[in-house]
XYZ file of C-alpha atoms in Angstrom:
772
model
C 17.673 6.563 -22.427
C 19.532 3.904 -20.419
C 21.754 2.011 -22.810
C 20.132 -1.340 -22.123
C 16.748 -0.253 -20.679
C 15.240 -1.756 -17.558
C 16.301 -5.021 -15.862
C 19.948 -4.360 -16.626
C 22.832 -4.175 -14.105
C 23.596 -0.499 -14.587
C 26.262 0.820 -12.221
C 24.965 3.376 -9.750
C 25.127 6.869 -11.164
C 25.498 8.447 -7.710
C 28.646 6.497 -6.861
C 31.236 8.667 -8.681
C 30.014 11.725 -6.803
C 30.057 9.961 -3.450
C 33.348 8.107 -3.955
C 35.118 11.292 -5.026
C 34.047 13.135 -1.908
C 31.220 15.033 -3.573
C 28.610 13.943 -1.068
C 27.012 16.656 1.035
C 26.013 15.481 4.475
C 24.542 17.370 7.407
C 27.927 17.959 9.039
C 29.126 19.600 5.811
C 26.514 22.329 6.160
C 27.357 25.254 8.417
C 25.539 28.552 7.811
C 27.359 31.742 8.753
C 27.372 32.313 12.490
C 26.637 28.700 13.410
C 27.102 27.804 17.060
C 27.409 24.336 18.558
C 25.168 22.357 20.834
C 26.028 19.499 23.189
C 23.512 17.319 25.005
C 24.179 16.564 28.655
C 22.975 12.993 29.133
C 22.108 11.007 32.192
C 24.899 8.760 33.485
C 22.267 6.729 35.353
C 19.629 4.292 34.132
C 17.089 5.266 36.774
C 17.199 8.324 39.003
C 15.157 11.248 40.234
C 16.384 14.709 39.261
C 16.412 16.689 42.498
C 18.053 19.835 41.146
C 19.963 21.229 38.158
C 22.407 24.100 38.607
C 23.290 25.687 35.249
C 25.191 28.713 36.650
C 28.663 27.083 36.501
C 28.074 26.193 32.866
C 26.915 29.695 31.962
C 30.148 31.015 33.478
C 32.251 28.981 31.029
C 33.728 31.302 28.352
C 31.857 30.962 25.088
C 28.722 29.344 26.521
C 25.623 31.122 25.247
C 22.781 29.204 26.872
C 21.867 26.139 28.875
C 18.374 24.750 28.320
C 16.539 22.443 30.727
C 13.123 20.823 30.957
C 11.968 23.749 33.104
C 12.721 26.087 30.191
C 11.013 23.687 27.785
C 7.812 23.802 29.822
C 8.010 27.568 30.205
C 8.049 27.876 26.404
C 4.915 25.714 26.211
C 6.644 23.111 24.047
C 5.115 19.678 23.623
C 6.120 16.029 23.373
C 8.371 13.878 21.249
C 5.420 11.642 20.394
C 4.596 8.026 19.829
C 2.154 8.191 16.914
C 0.766 4.648 17.113
C -2.528 4.150 18.958
C -2.993 0.586 20.145
C -5.764 -1.251 21.958
C -4.964 -3.890 24.534
C -6.676 -7.258 24.340
C -9.186 -6.054 26.943
C -10.118 -3.005 24.857
C -8.227 -0.417 26.902
C -5.625 1.900 25.401
C -1.914 1.190 25.556
C 0.070 2.958 28.249
C 1.493 6.426 27.609
C 5.128 7.411 28.198
C 5.102 11.207 27.756
C 8.484 12.559 26.746
C 9.740 16.073 26.291
C 13.048 16.778 24.628
C 14.703 16.937 28.072
C 14.047 14.816 31.153
C 12.076 16.709 33.766
C 11.805 14.913 37.117
C 13.314 11.541 36.337
C 15.797 9.913 33.960
C 14.934 6.484 32.619
C 17.987 5.245 30.721
C 21.664 5.991 30.440
C 21.802 8.644 27.744
C 18.462 10.272 28.547
C 18.848 14.000 27.642
C 18.967 16.269 30.696
C 20.244 19.630 29.403
C 21.276 21.257 26.134
C 24.338 23.491 26.183
C 25.002 25.888 23.298
C 28.299 27.712 22.838
C 30.372 29.518 20.271
C 32.556 26.438 19.778
C 32.189 22.711 20.250
C 34.937 22.731 22.871
C 33.183 25.420 24.903
C 29.881 23.544 24.666
C 31.561 20.372 25.929
C 33.159 22.268 28.805
C 29.812 23.816 29.607
C 28.076 20.438 29.661
C 30.682 19.122 32.079
C 30.060 22.114 34.326
C 26.307 21.590 34.708
C 25.576 20.256 38.179
C 22.780 17.700 38.457
C 21.697 16.285 41.803
C 20.388 12.742 41.244
C 18.710 10.332 43.636
C 19.505 6.869 42.312
C 16.709 4.356 41.842
C 16.799 0.617 41.112
C 16.796 -0.212 37.389
C 15.137 -2.895 35.282
C 17.293 -3.589 32.249
C 16.624 -7.265 31.510
C 13.642 -7.976 29.275
C 13.308 -11.492 30.693
C 12.533 -10.205 34.194
C 11.272 -6.641 33.783
C 7.598 -7.644 33.501
C 7.593 -9.851 36.570
C 6.000 -8.656 39.815
C 8.461 -6.841 42.028
C 10.711 -5.591 39.211
C 11.669 -1.893 39.436
C 9.140 0.228 37.571
C 10.184 2.426 34.672
C 6.982 4.443 35.090
C 5.106 4.407 38.395
C 1.831 4.572 36.465
C 2.514 1.398 34.424
C 2.184 -1.816 36.475
C 4.718 -4.567 35.802
C 6.274 -2.379 33.084
C 3.711 -3.682 30.585
C 3.009 -0.917 28.081
C 0.538 -2.985 26.061
C -0.931 -6.487 25.987
C -2.176 -7.152 22.462
C -3.602 -10.115 20.568
C -4.448 -10.982 16.975
C -5.596 -14.009 15.051
C -8.199 -16.663 15.745
C -7.538 -17.909 19.262
C -10.553 -20.220 19.479
C -9.771 -21.957 16.200
C -6.073 -22.229 16.990
C -6.796 -23.731 20.413
C -9.206 -26.239 18.868
C -6.626 -27.303 16.282
C -3.990 -27.747 18.971
C -6.439 -30.031 20.731
C -6.600 -32.195 17.604
C -2.842 -32.220 16.921
C -0.873 -35.423 16.564
C 2.287 -33.565 17.551
C 3.093 -30.188 19.121
C 6.534 -28.616 18.979
C 7.408 -25.896 21.466
C 10.348 -23.523 21.282
C 11.511 -20.387 23.074
C 13.873 -18.097 21.194
C 15.620 -14.790 21.815
C 15.823 -12.118 19.139
C 18.684 -10.112 20.555
C 18.729 -6.336 20.840
C 20.950 -4.741 18.202
C 22.530 -1.319 17.819
C 22.058 0.186 14.369
C 25.500 1.837 14.042
C 24.911 3.586 10.716
C 28.074 4.821 9.005
C 26.988 8.448 9.409
C 25.920 9.403 12.921
C 22.846 11.526 13.447
C 23.293 15.269 13.039
C 21.146 18.387 12.816
C 21.511 22.082 12.040
C 18.668 24.527 12.615
C 18.150 28.102 11.402
C 15.351 30.476 12.350
C 14.056 33.321 10.182
C 12.551 35.710 12.702
C 10.887 37.862 10.048
C 9.066 34.901 8.513
C 8.845 33.079 11.864
C 10.075 30.000 10.037
C 12.466 27.196 10.974
C 14.824 25.427 8.587
C 16.109 22.126 9.945
C 18.791 20.190 8.082
C 19.226 16.639 9.304
C 19.739 13.081 8.113
C 16.295 11.517 7.905
C 14.494 8.813 5.960
C 11.880 11.354 4.929
C 11.700 15.043 5.757
C 7.915 15.207 5.994
C 7.344 13.083 9.091
C 9.923 15.109 11.029
C 8.379 18.342 9.778
C 4.837 17.345 10.695
C 5.741 16.138 14.181
C 7.840 19.218 14.933
C 4.951 21.451 13.904
C 2.037 19.619 15.471
C 3.437 17.938 18.556
C 6.375 20.069 19.687
C 5.904 23.698 18.637
C 2.140 23.736 18.014
C 2.607 25.753 14.838
C 1.323 25.396 11.259
C 3.482 22.992 9.206
C 4.362 25.739 6.736
C 6.465 27.310 9.496
C 8.953 24.444 9.103
C 11.252 23.468 6.291
C 13.113 20.184 6.752
C 16.003 19.493 4.406
C 17.617 16.074 4.159
C 20.929 16.081 2.286
C 22.954 12.922 1.583
C 22.463 10.332 4.328
C 25.003 7.693 5.286
C 22.755 4.810 6.284
C 19.404 4.695 8.025
C 17.992 1.141 8.464
C 14.844 2.466 10.147
C 16.695 4.335 12.880
C 16.635 7.683 11.028
C 12.893 7.731 10.418
C 11.977 9.542 13.599
C 11.765 12.910 15.264
C 14.495 12.866 17.906
C 14.868 15.209 20.850
C 18.000 16.776 19.378
C 16.134 17.957 16.268
C 13.640 19.815 18.432
C 16.428 21.172 20.655
C 18.427 22.763 17.838
C 15.248 24.405 16.481
C 14.351 25.734 19.896
C 17.878 27.015 20.528
C 18.092 28.633 17.075
C 14.896 30.567 17.749
C 16.012 31.548 21.254
C 19.518 32.668 20.271
C 18.755 33.945 16.767
C 21.761 31.988 15.543
C 22.073 28.759 13.518
C 22.679 25.849 15.914
C 24.412 22.589 15.008
C 24.517 19.307 16.911
C 26.566 16.298 15.814
C 26.362 13.005 17.679
C 29.490 11.279 18.880
C 29.664 7.529 18.403
C 29.180 6.501 22.043
C 26.402 9.079 22.262
C 24.786 7.383 19.265
C 24.915 4.005 21.018
C 23.099 5.622 23.963
C 20.510 7.670 22.083
C 19.770 6.214 18.624
C 16.867 3.806 18.693
C 17.881 0.147 19.000
C 16.327 -2.790 17.178
C 14.747 -6.238 17.797
C 14.830 -7.248 21.539
C 12.196 -9.986 21.640
C 11.717 -13.169 23.649
C 9.175 -15.430 21.958
C 7.518 -18.619 23.100
C 6.027 -20.489 20.125
C 4.048 -23.651 19.536
C 3.438 -25.496 16.261
C 0.628 -28.039 15.891
C 0.974 -30.776 13.246
C -1.337 -33.563 12.141
C -0.269 -37.195 11.756
C 0.998 -36.503 8.210
C 3.226 -33.640 9.277
C 0.939 -30.926 7.962
C 0.769 -27.657 9.864
C -2.486 -27.058 11.676
C -1.930 -24.004 13.822
C 0.655 -21.685 15.314
C 0.585 -19.903 18.671
C 3.109 -17.306 19.788
C 3.635 -15.205 22.893
C 6.134 -12.461 22.255
C 7.672 -10.271 24.955
C 8.812 -7.231 23.008
C 11.295 -4.858 24.614
C 10.335 -1.209 24.139
C 13.059 0.502 26.163
C 12.189 3.362 28.494
C 9.820 5.254 26.178
C 7.429 4.252 23.421
C 9.170 5.653 20.365
C 7.486 6.992 17.214
C 6.327 3.696 15.674
C 7.496 1.281 18.373
C 4.193 -0.362 19.400
C 3.428 -1.210 15.774
C 6.643 -3.140 15.090
C 6.029 -6.378 17.051
C 2.246 -6.161 16.683
C 0.699 -5.087 13.382
C 3.940 -5.151 11.371
C 5.521 -8.302 12.739
C 2.562 -10.633 13.124
C 1.218 -10.242 9.597
C 3.992 -12.496 8.243
C 3.713 -15.228 10.895
C 2.002 -17.483 8.335
C 5.013 -16.992 6.037
C 4.664 -19.212 2.943
C 2.903 -22.020 4.800
C -0.702 -23.194 4.798
C -1.671 -22.779 8.455
C -5.343 -23.154 9.253
C -5.168 -20.737 12.188
C -2.692 -18.535 14.039
C -2.970 -16.722 17.331
C -0.362 -14.183 18.367
C -0.026 -12.544 21.772
C 2.364 -9.582 22.065
C 3.352 -7.984 25.370
C 5.213 -4.684 25.161
C 7.698 -4.408 28.026
C 9.364 -1.229 29.258
C 12.928 -1.310 30.600
C 15.473 1.275 31.731
C 17.190 1.146 28.343
C 17.353 3.038 25.049
C 13.997 2.969 23.203
C 13.519 0.282 20.548
C 11.837 0.892 17.211
C 11.977 -0.263 13.585
C 15.241 -1.785 12.397
C 15.703 -3.233 8.909
C 12.656 -5.451 8.415
C 10.742 -3.976 11.374
C 9.119 -6.970 13.049
C 9.130 -9.270 10.034
C 12.657 -10.655 10.654
C 11.642 -11.457 14.221
C 8.549 -13.380 13.102
C 10.318 -15.228 10.294
C 13.059 -16.184 12.722
C 10.584 -17.780 15.132
C 8.782 -19.716 12.407
C 11.896 -21.081 10.699
C 13.576 -22.087 13.956
C 10.333 -23.783 15.024
C 10.024 -25.746 11.774
C 13.548 -27.117 12.127
C 12.771 -28.139 15.710
C 9.595 -29.891 14.540
C 11.531 -31.742 11.862
C 13.982 -33.071 14.456
C 11.175 -34.159 16.765
C 9.012 -35.850 14.122
C 11.826 -37.336 12.078
C 10.532 -35.686 8.902
C 13.263 -34.229 6.697
C 13.362 -30.452 7.193
C 13.152 -29.805 3.434
C 10.244 -32.163 3.026
C 8.442 -30.663 6.003
C 8.615 -27.228 4.446
C 7.712 -28.415 0.964
C 4.737 -30.372 2.302
C 3.293 -27.240 3.892
C 4.081 -24.555 1.321
C 1.241 -22.719 -0.370
C 1.307 -23.888 -4.011
C 1.590 -21.419 -6.864
C -1.772 -22.622 -8.145
C -3.459 -21.316 -5.006
C -2.588 -17.692 -5.840
C -4.062 -15.297 -4.974
C -4.011 -16.754 -1.482
C -5.231 -15.304 1.804
C -3.031 -16.388 4.706
C -4.124 -17.296 8.210
C -3.144 -13.746 9.171
C -5.443 -12.264 6.536
C -2.715 -11.199 4.104
C -3.492 -11.575 0.388
C -0.503 -12.960 -1.502
C -0.939 -12.045 -5.158
C 1.952 -14.115 -6.522
C 4.708 -16.539 -5.612
C 6.193 -19.898 -6.528
C 7.747 -20.914 -3.244
C 8.610 -24.510 -4.151
C 10.504 -23.443 -7.268
C 12.510 -20.877 -5.293
C 13.296 -23.507 -2.654
C 14.486 -26.008 -5.263
C 16.650 -23.381 -6.952
C 18.390 -22.583 -3.659
C 19.010 -26.259 -2.829
C 20.477 -26.858 -6.256
C 22.696 -23.790 -6.158
C 24.179 -24.677 -2.763
C 24.493 -28.374 -3.678
C 22.523 -29.486 -0.663
C 22.866 -33.121 -1.735
C 26.665 -32.862 -1.607
C 26.794 -31.526 1.938
C 27.708 -34.871 3.510
C 31.000 -34.909 1.642
C 31.831 -31.366 2.718
C 30.945 -32.244 6.294
C 33.311 -35.202 6.213
C 36.165 -32.955 5.097
C 35.492 -30.561 7.989
C 35.349 -33.426 10.478
C 38.686 -34.711 9.206
C 40.088 -31.299 10.154
C 38.596 -31.517 13.650
C 35.726 -29.115 12.926
C 31.977 -29.416 13.015
C 30.023 -28.386 9.940
C 26.336 -27.607 9.676
C 23.927 -26.573 6.953
C 20.693 -24.703 7.464
C 18.062 -22.921 5.493
C 15.266 -20.480 6.053
C 12.439 -19.579 3.748
C 11.265 -16.048 4.397
C 8.310 -13.948 3.384
C 8.374 -10.171 3.742
C 5.439 -7.790 3.714
C 6.371 -4.315 2.596
C 4.788 -1.293 4.214
C 4.574 2.462 4.170
C 2.131 5.242 3.404
C -0.958 4.955 1.209
C 0.188 7.525 -1.359
C 3.378 8.736 -3.010
C 4.198 11.764 -5.140
C 6.497 12.426 -8.081
C 7.135 15.526 -10.141
C 9.006 16.025 -13.414
C 10.368 19.476 -14.226
C 12.349 20.501 -17.283
C 15.122 22.799 -16.058
C 16.764 25.691 -17.885
C 20.089 23.821 -18.078
C 18.569 21.091 -20.249
C 18.080 18.508 -17.496
C 14.884 16.740 -16.570
C 14.463 16.948 -12.813
C 12.537 14.230 -11.008
C 11.346 15.243 -7.545
C 10.534 12.272 -5.329
C 8.919 11.753 -1.941
C 11.206 8.983 -0.761
C 14.696 9.398 0.685
C 17.840 7.532 -0.277
C 20.159 6.547 2.557
C 22.473 4.535 0.310
C 20.080 2.265 -1.607
C 20.717 3.557 -5.136
C 17.455 5.449 -5.625
C 18.996 7.964 -8.017
C 19.932 5.203 -10.416
C 16.663 3.262 -10.201
C 14.455 6.327 -10.623
C 16.593 7.685 -13.449
C 16.401 4.315 -15.223
C 12.631 4.272 -14.918
C 12.223 7.876 -16.069
C 14.585 7.302 -18.981
C 12.662 4.199 -20.004
C 9.350 6.055 -20.031
C 10.451 9.381 -21.562
C 13.471 8.383 -23.635
C 15.680 10.966 -21.927
C 19.337 9.936 -21.530
C 20.124 9.000 -17.941
C 22.945 11.523 -17.862
C 20.344 14.259 -18.465
C 18.155 13.261 -15.513
C 18.570 14.752 -12.062
C 16.865 13.230 -9.018
C 15.846 15.688 -6.287
C 14.774 14.561 -2.831
C 14.553 15.604 0.790
C 13.428 19.253 0.765
C 9.971 19.643 2.299
C 9.532 23.123 0.777
C 10.416 22.054 -2.743
C 8.544 18.747 -2.498
C 5.248 19.305 -0.674
C 4.479 15.713 0.319
C 6.277 12.396 0.585
C 6.007 9.079 2.334
C 9.714 8.730 2.987
C 11.670 5.498 2.883
C 10.905 2.561 5.124
C 9.277 -0.837 4.878
C 11.028 -1.575 1.546
C 8.435 0.700 -0.102
C 10.494 3.028 -2.258
C 10.506 1.495 -5.729
C 7.009 0.064 -5.783
C 5.530 3.264 -4.312
C 7.652 5.938 -5.951
C 7.801 3.877 -9.140
C 4.030 4.045 -9.480
C 4.132 7.806 -8.929
C 6.827 8.185 -11.591
C 4.781 6.140 -14.065
C 1.724 8.346 -13.481
C 3.762 11.525 -13.766
C 5.640 10.524 -16.917
C 2.322 9.539 -18.525
C 1.061 13.044 -17.802
C 4.282 14.516 -19.242
C 3.675 12.577 -22.447
C 0.078 13.773 -22.718
C 1.130 17.374 -22.159
C 3.969 16.811 -24.604
C 1.532 15.749 -27.313
C -0.381 18.990 -26.845
C 2.862 20.989 -26.888
C 4.099 19.117 -29.983
C 0.828 19.817 -31.778
C 1.360 23.522 -31.131
C 4.986 23.429 -32.250
C 4.513 21.161 -35.269
C 1.153 22.675 -36.226
C -0.641 19.364 -36.276
C -3.674 17.872 -34.592
C -3.068 16.353 -31.172
C -4.628 13.149 -32.503
C -1.851 12.960 -35.102
C 0.977 13.239 -32.570
C 2.641 10.093 -31.305
C 5.486 9.585 -28.843
C 8.243 6.996 -29.111
C 10.000 6.364 -25.768
C 12.824 4.525 -27.532
C 13.949 7.767 -29.114
C 12.320 10.283 -26.849
C 10.608 12.009 -29.792
C 7.188 13.349 -30.617
C 6.326 12.925 -34.280
C 3.461 13.599 -36.675
C 2.029 10.280 -37.753
C 3.042 9.318 -41.289
C 5.685 12.036 -41.617
C 9.322 12.595 -40.682
C 8.413 15.751 -38.793
C 9.174 15.547 -35.101
C 10.851 17.061 -32.093
C 12.957 15.675 -29.223
C 11.293 15.842 -25.800
C 14.061 17.921 -24.203
C 14.107 20.304 -27.176
C 10.328 20.614 -27.057
C 10.463 21.406 -23.353
C 13.037 24.155 -24.039
C 10.973 25.646 -26.861
C 7.819 25.760 -24.779
C 9.627 27.224 -21.793
C 11.116 29.975 -23.977
C 7.683 30.756 -25.408
C 6.188 31.027 -21.962
C 9.014 33.298 -20.841
C 8.144 35.630 -23.713
C 4.509 35.664 -22.702
C 3.416 33.545 -25.670
C 0.832 30.768 -25.272
C 2.669 27.526 -24.520
C 1.925 24.150 -22.970
C 4.715 23.303 -20.528
C 5.662 19.656 -20.068
C 6.182 19.878 -16.293
C 3.870 17.582 -14.319
C 3.246 16.196 -10.853
C 1.059 13.300 -9.750
C 0.200 11.496 -6.534
C -0.176 7.731 -6.795
C -2.537 5.793 -4.587
C -0.714 2.746 -3.234
C -3.523 0.229 -2.981
C -1.522 -2.914 -2.241
C 1.756 -3.808 -0.620
C 4.036 -6.561 -1.856
C 5.308 -9.907 -0.569
C 8.928 -10.528 -1.561
C 10.100 -13.975 -0.547
C 13.052 -16.275 -0.912
C 15.253 -19.009 0.454
C 18.534 -18.500 2.309
C 20.979 -21.375 2.814
C 24.028 -21.135 5.078
C 26.897 -23.499 5.811
C 28.912 -22.939 8.946
C 31.990 -24.434 10.530
C 32.571 -24.563 14.283
C 35.920 -24.985 16.039
C 35.066 -27.127 19.093
C 38.069 -25.951 21.111
C 37.157 -22.279 20.886
C 33.477 -22.180 19.876
C 34.363 -19.913 16.952
C 31.733 -19.939 14.196
C 32.609 -19.121 10.597
C 30.099 -18.868 7.776
C 31.656 -20.841 4.934
C 28.976 -20.550 2.260
C 25.926 -18.401 1.800
C 23.326 -18.690 -0.964
C 20.192 -16.628 -1.528
C 17.505 -17.192 -4.132
C 14.992 -14.349 -4.059
C 11.700 -13.555 -5.701
C 11.560 -9.774 -5.743
C 9.328 -9.680 -8.778
C 10.675 -7.587 -11.632
C 14.186 -6.404 -10.692
C 14.619 -2.988 -12.318
C 18.381 -3.105 -11.667
C 19.600 -6.551 -10.545
C 22.996 -5.161 -9.516
C 21.409 -2.784 -7.030
C 19.118 -5.512 -5.710
C 22.090 -7.832 -5.150
C 23.847 -5.072 -3.265
C 20.817 -4.571 -1.060
C 20.637 -8.306 -0.341
C 24.377 -8.412 0.451
C 23.981 -5.612 2.997
C 20.962 -7.204 4.638
C 22.670 -10.588 4.902
C 25.715 -8.953 6.482
C 23.478 -7.362 9.109
C 21.713 -10.664 9.710
C 24.972 -12.564 10.132
C 26.084 -9.823 12.491
C 22.997 -10.283 14.630
C 23.284 -14.068 14.555
C 26.884 -14.500 15.658
C 28.492 -11.150 16.546
C 26.336 -8.320 17.872
C 25.577 -8.328 21.590
C 23.983 -5.333 23.282
C 24.906 -5.755 26.931
C 23.529 -3.786 29.860
C 24.842 -4.163 33.396
C 21.859 -5.607 35.287
C 22.556 -3.594 38.440
C 23.679 -0.175 37.245
C 21.928 -0.182 33.878
C 25.120 0.949 32.158
C 25.416 0.059 28.486
C 28.513 -2.124 28.482
C 28.718 -2.327 24.683
C 28.738 1.401 23.986
C 31.601 1.549 21.511
C 33.111 -0.406 18.634
C 35.671 -1.728 21.109
C 32.848 -3.626 22.830
C 30.176 -4.060 20.155
C 31.197 -6.524 17.462
C 29.963 -5.498 14.046
C 30.840 -8.067 11.353
C 33.952 -7.262 9.356
C 34.751 -8.290 5.801
C 36.692 -11.293 7.072
C 33.569 -12.527 8.889
C 31.521 -12.740 5.705
C 31.674 -15.243 2.855
C 30.869 -14.449 -0.749
C 27.104 -13.982 -0.739
C 25.697 -15.675 -3.822
C 22.403 -14.195 -4.979
C 20.122 -15.386 -7.753
C 16.589 -14.417 -8.703
C 13.467 -16.333 -9.596
C 11.216 -13.543 -10.780
C 7.486 -13.960 -10.291
C 6.158 -10.490 -11.151
C 3.919 -8.853 -8.609
C 0.394 -8.440 -9.939
C -0.667 -5.521 -7.762
C 1.519 -2.792 -9.260
C 2.285 -1.937 -12.909
C 6.023 -2.418 -12.518
C 5.657 -5.956 -11.189
C 8.199 -5.160 -8.454
C 8.323 -6.422 -4.879
C 10.269 -4.551 -2.201
C 13.834 -5.831 -1.801
C 15.529 -3.495 0.658
C 14.926 -5.517 3.814
C 14.805 -9.073 2.485
C 18.451 -9.918 3.191
C 18.050 -9.134 6.890
C 14.857 -11.201 7.140
C 16.159 -14.560 5.945
C 19.719 -14.553 7.225
C 19.439 -14.936 11.035
C 17.346 -18.145 10.934
C 19.429 -19.625 8.098
C 22.671 -19.109 10.024
C 21.236 -20.291 13.340
C 19.615 -23.360 11.798
C 22.980 -24.223 10.267
C 24.656 -23.750 13.629
C 22.101 -25.936 15.428
C 22.761 -28.562 12.762
C 26.490 -28.357 13.490
C 25.709 -28.710 17.211
C 23.695 -31.884 16.566
C 20.451 -30.197 17.502
C 21.540 -28.405 20.673
C 19.527 -25.235 21.276
C 21.333 -21.916 21.127
C 20.200 -18.310 20.940
C 21.555 -15.283 19.141
C 24.172 -13.976 19.306
C 26.056 -17.247 19.031
C 29.323 -15.906 20.433
C 32.286 -18.275 20.808
C 31.614 -18.527 24.550
C 27.964 -19.541 24.122
C 28.806 -22.009 21.349
C 31.585 -23.558 23.437
C 29.170 -23.970 26.347
C 26.574 -25.543 24.041
C 29.171 -28.059 22.887
C 30.170 -29.140 26.381
C 27.261 -31.557 27.012
C 27.978 -33.213 23.667
C 31.715 -33.454 24.278
């Protein structure tokens, strides 16, 4: 059992293995006879493919094959699909952007796959890719979201007018319009949620093997859940039964949404492995990752807030132009629509909300879920808008928020977007954050900065997250021959600390020492179903499955103990604190691990025995609503426009924190990503050529340690009432609250001047000029 049980800051049990080099990632796996694949990518954003000559590449020593879209079609292979159906506001279906693994007649972004070269060595495959001759006819490109939907812009798809892939609405438009007509004040704001590149520590990679006798593929790749990749490969690409695919996910070095999907390269290595009867490996290079991994965010939102004469919120209207890139990726249409809009009400008592989302195609890398998946974008709009309203009405920005927050006594509360909040004490969390940051003492700190010739600003953002994910989750407990309890889970760790959290929970329920628990994940043959990781779902979904499964283990254990101890099942009790089954009123008992061994040995001898192994699938009936308050203080150097974040405070309500140390680490990472988006990360495309100008770490500014302050995190725990653990998802919360907190602080330092993300030194310096 964990030494201190649940809710204790236990250090991550996976860290010693990873820090000592014991991690096993996709690139570490090379079956005998593995050959290497290289993707030839389009150097153009928009062009017709007139001809492809593969003969020079096939003449390169060591090159085994060159695959093109013509070969793909000849094999009868299908699409890399978008799985989200969506109805436009007029009832028609969203546009379709059919995509094979290789571009056929036209390329639509720099990095679009054109051919796949396989050779005995990586060097030969690279030489072969350079030798492929492609005859392109260049076309004009539309790379700017702000203009791509306007009449006359170059079309990404000839069949999609004005590059509008979908035009979607939700909410109560009539009621919202009526409330705006009654408003004493209306605040309007237009904000940019800049496109970001995910840049996970481990690049994407894949190795495929094909067993010709069994006609079965084994794909090893870094995913956020093997099962989605398996199902899409089987159904959409190869048109085969799912049992013909095994997808194995080893250790994964960061995902953030980007590694959820079926990518072209995963299909290509499977196809090549079957064709060549050799294992095929592909490893992305970093610039290749910038040009082929899905990007995140990329929204332009026009928002309006209606207030009555007392400063109470009446209604909210938003029009969001959401960049989709050149193709609709796996979940892409859902992110700004169903996922993003459901938190537009946030923690505030709006009477009505109407949201209009326009999905816009551009000649750029596809955009899909990135940490928070639509919810950071919506929270950003709302919190920026509230600060703007406070400036316009003269109401203090804290008071304006407090005046409109849903009170704890109103729980459960149904928001204007139809979301049922089961729990939350928003005012208490807000007060805790203000006290921790010493909001009242800011004037003195500002005076010190001004004496040094710097501007100082303070800003806050209250966020509300809505977790997501599949409707079920599975867990299995097996008692292994080496004396370990194995817990098989349907989620996938990409660095979050799942092994520790699940081991803590299993230890708490079964009384097994943590060091005797082994977490197994990522093998679609060994684990038949799983919802994967995304939407901050892992602990509240997998946790419920573990609780169900351990309860079944205990019931089976009572039967097994009655057989071993020769007592009635009704007389057997289990004590999790010691992990023992005992006969009531006696000192006779047996340890759970020892009982599992005894029963396994009996079964091996052919004797009747009740094994303790169990598996259960939990129905996930409700999602959760983590929330919290972020407060940032920034300093600005007027001469250079350089922004530095001086102080950062977070007070979160994530319900019951199973391991507060892990939760703090998750919040730290999310805040770092949010600060990066706010003031550092700029994805720049050349408007004429469509070239990605920020395609390396020389040009794309990820935040470094020196760019980040100490991130102070505290918890106000209001247990969730819709799951037995009382937990609320925490994995994405840091990235949701940080961009608006930092930008509101910066606007404060700029005396109210509007500025968009990323607030680079140049843009800040320009914003200061009118005030100089």
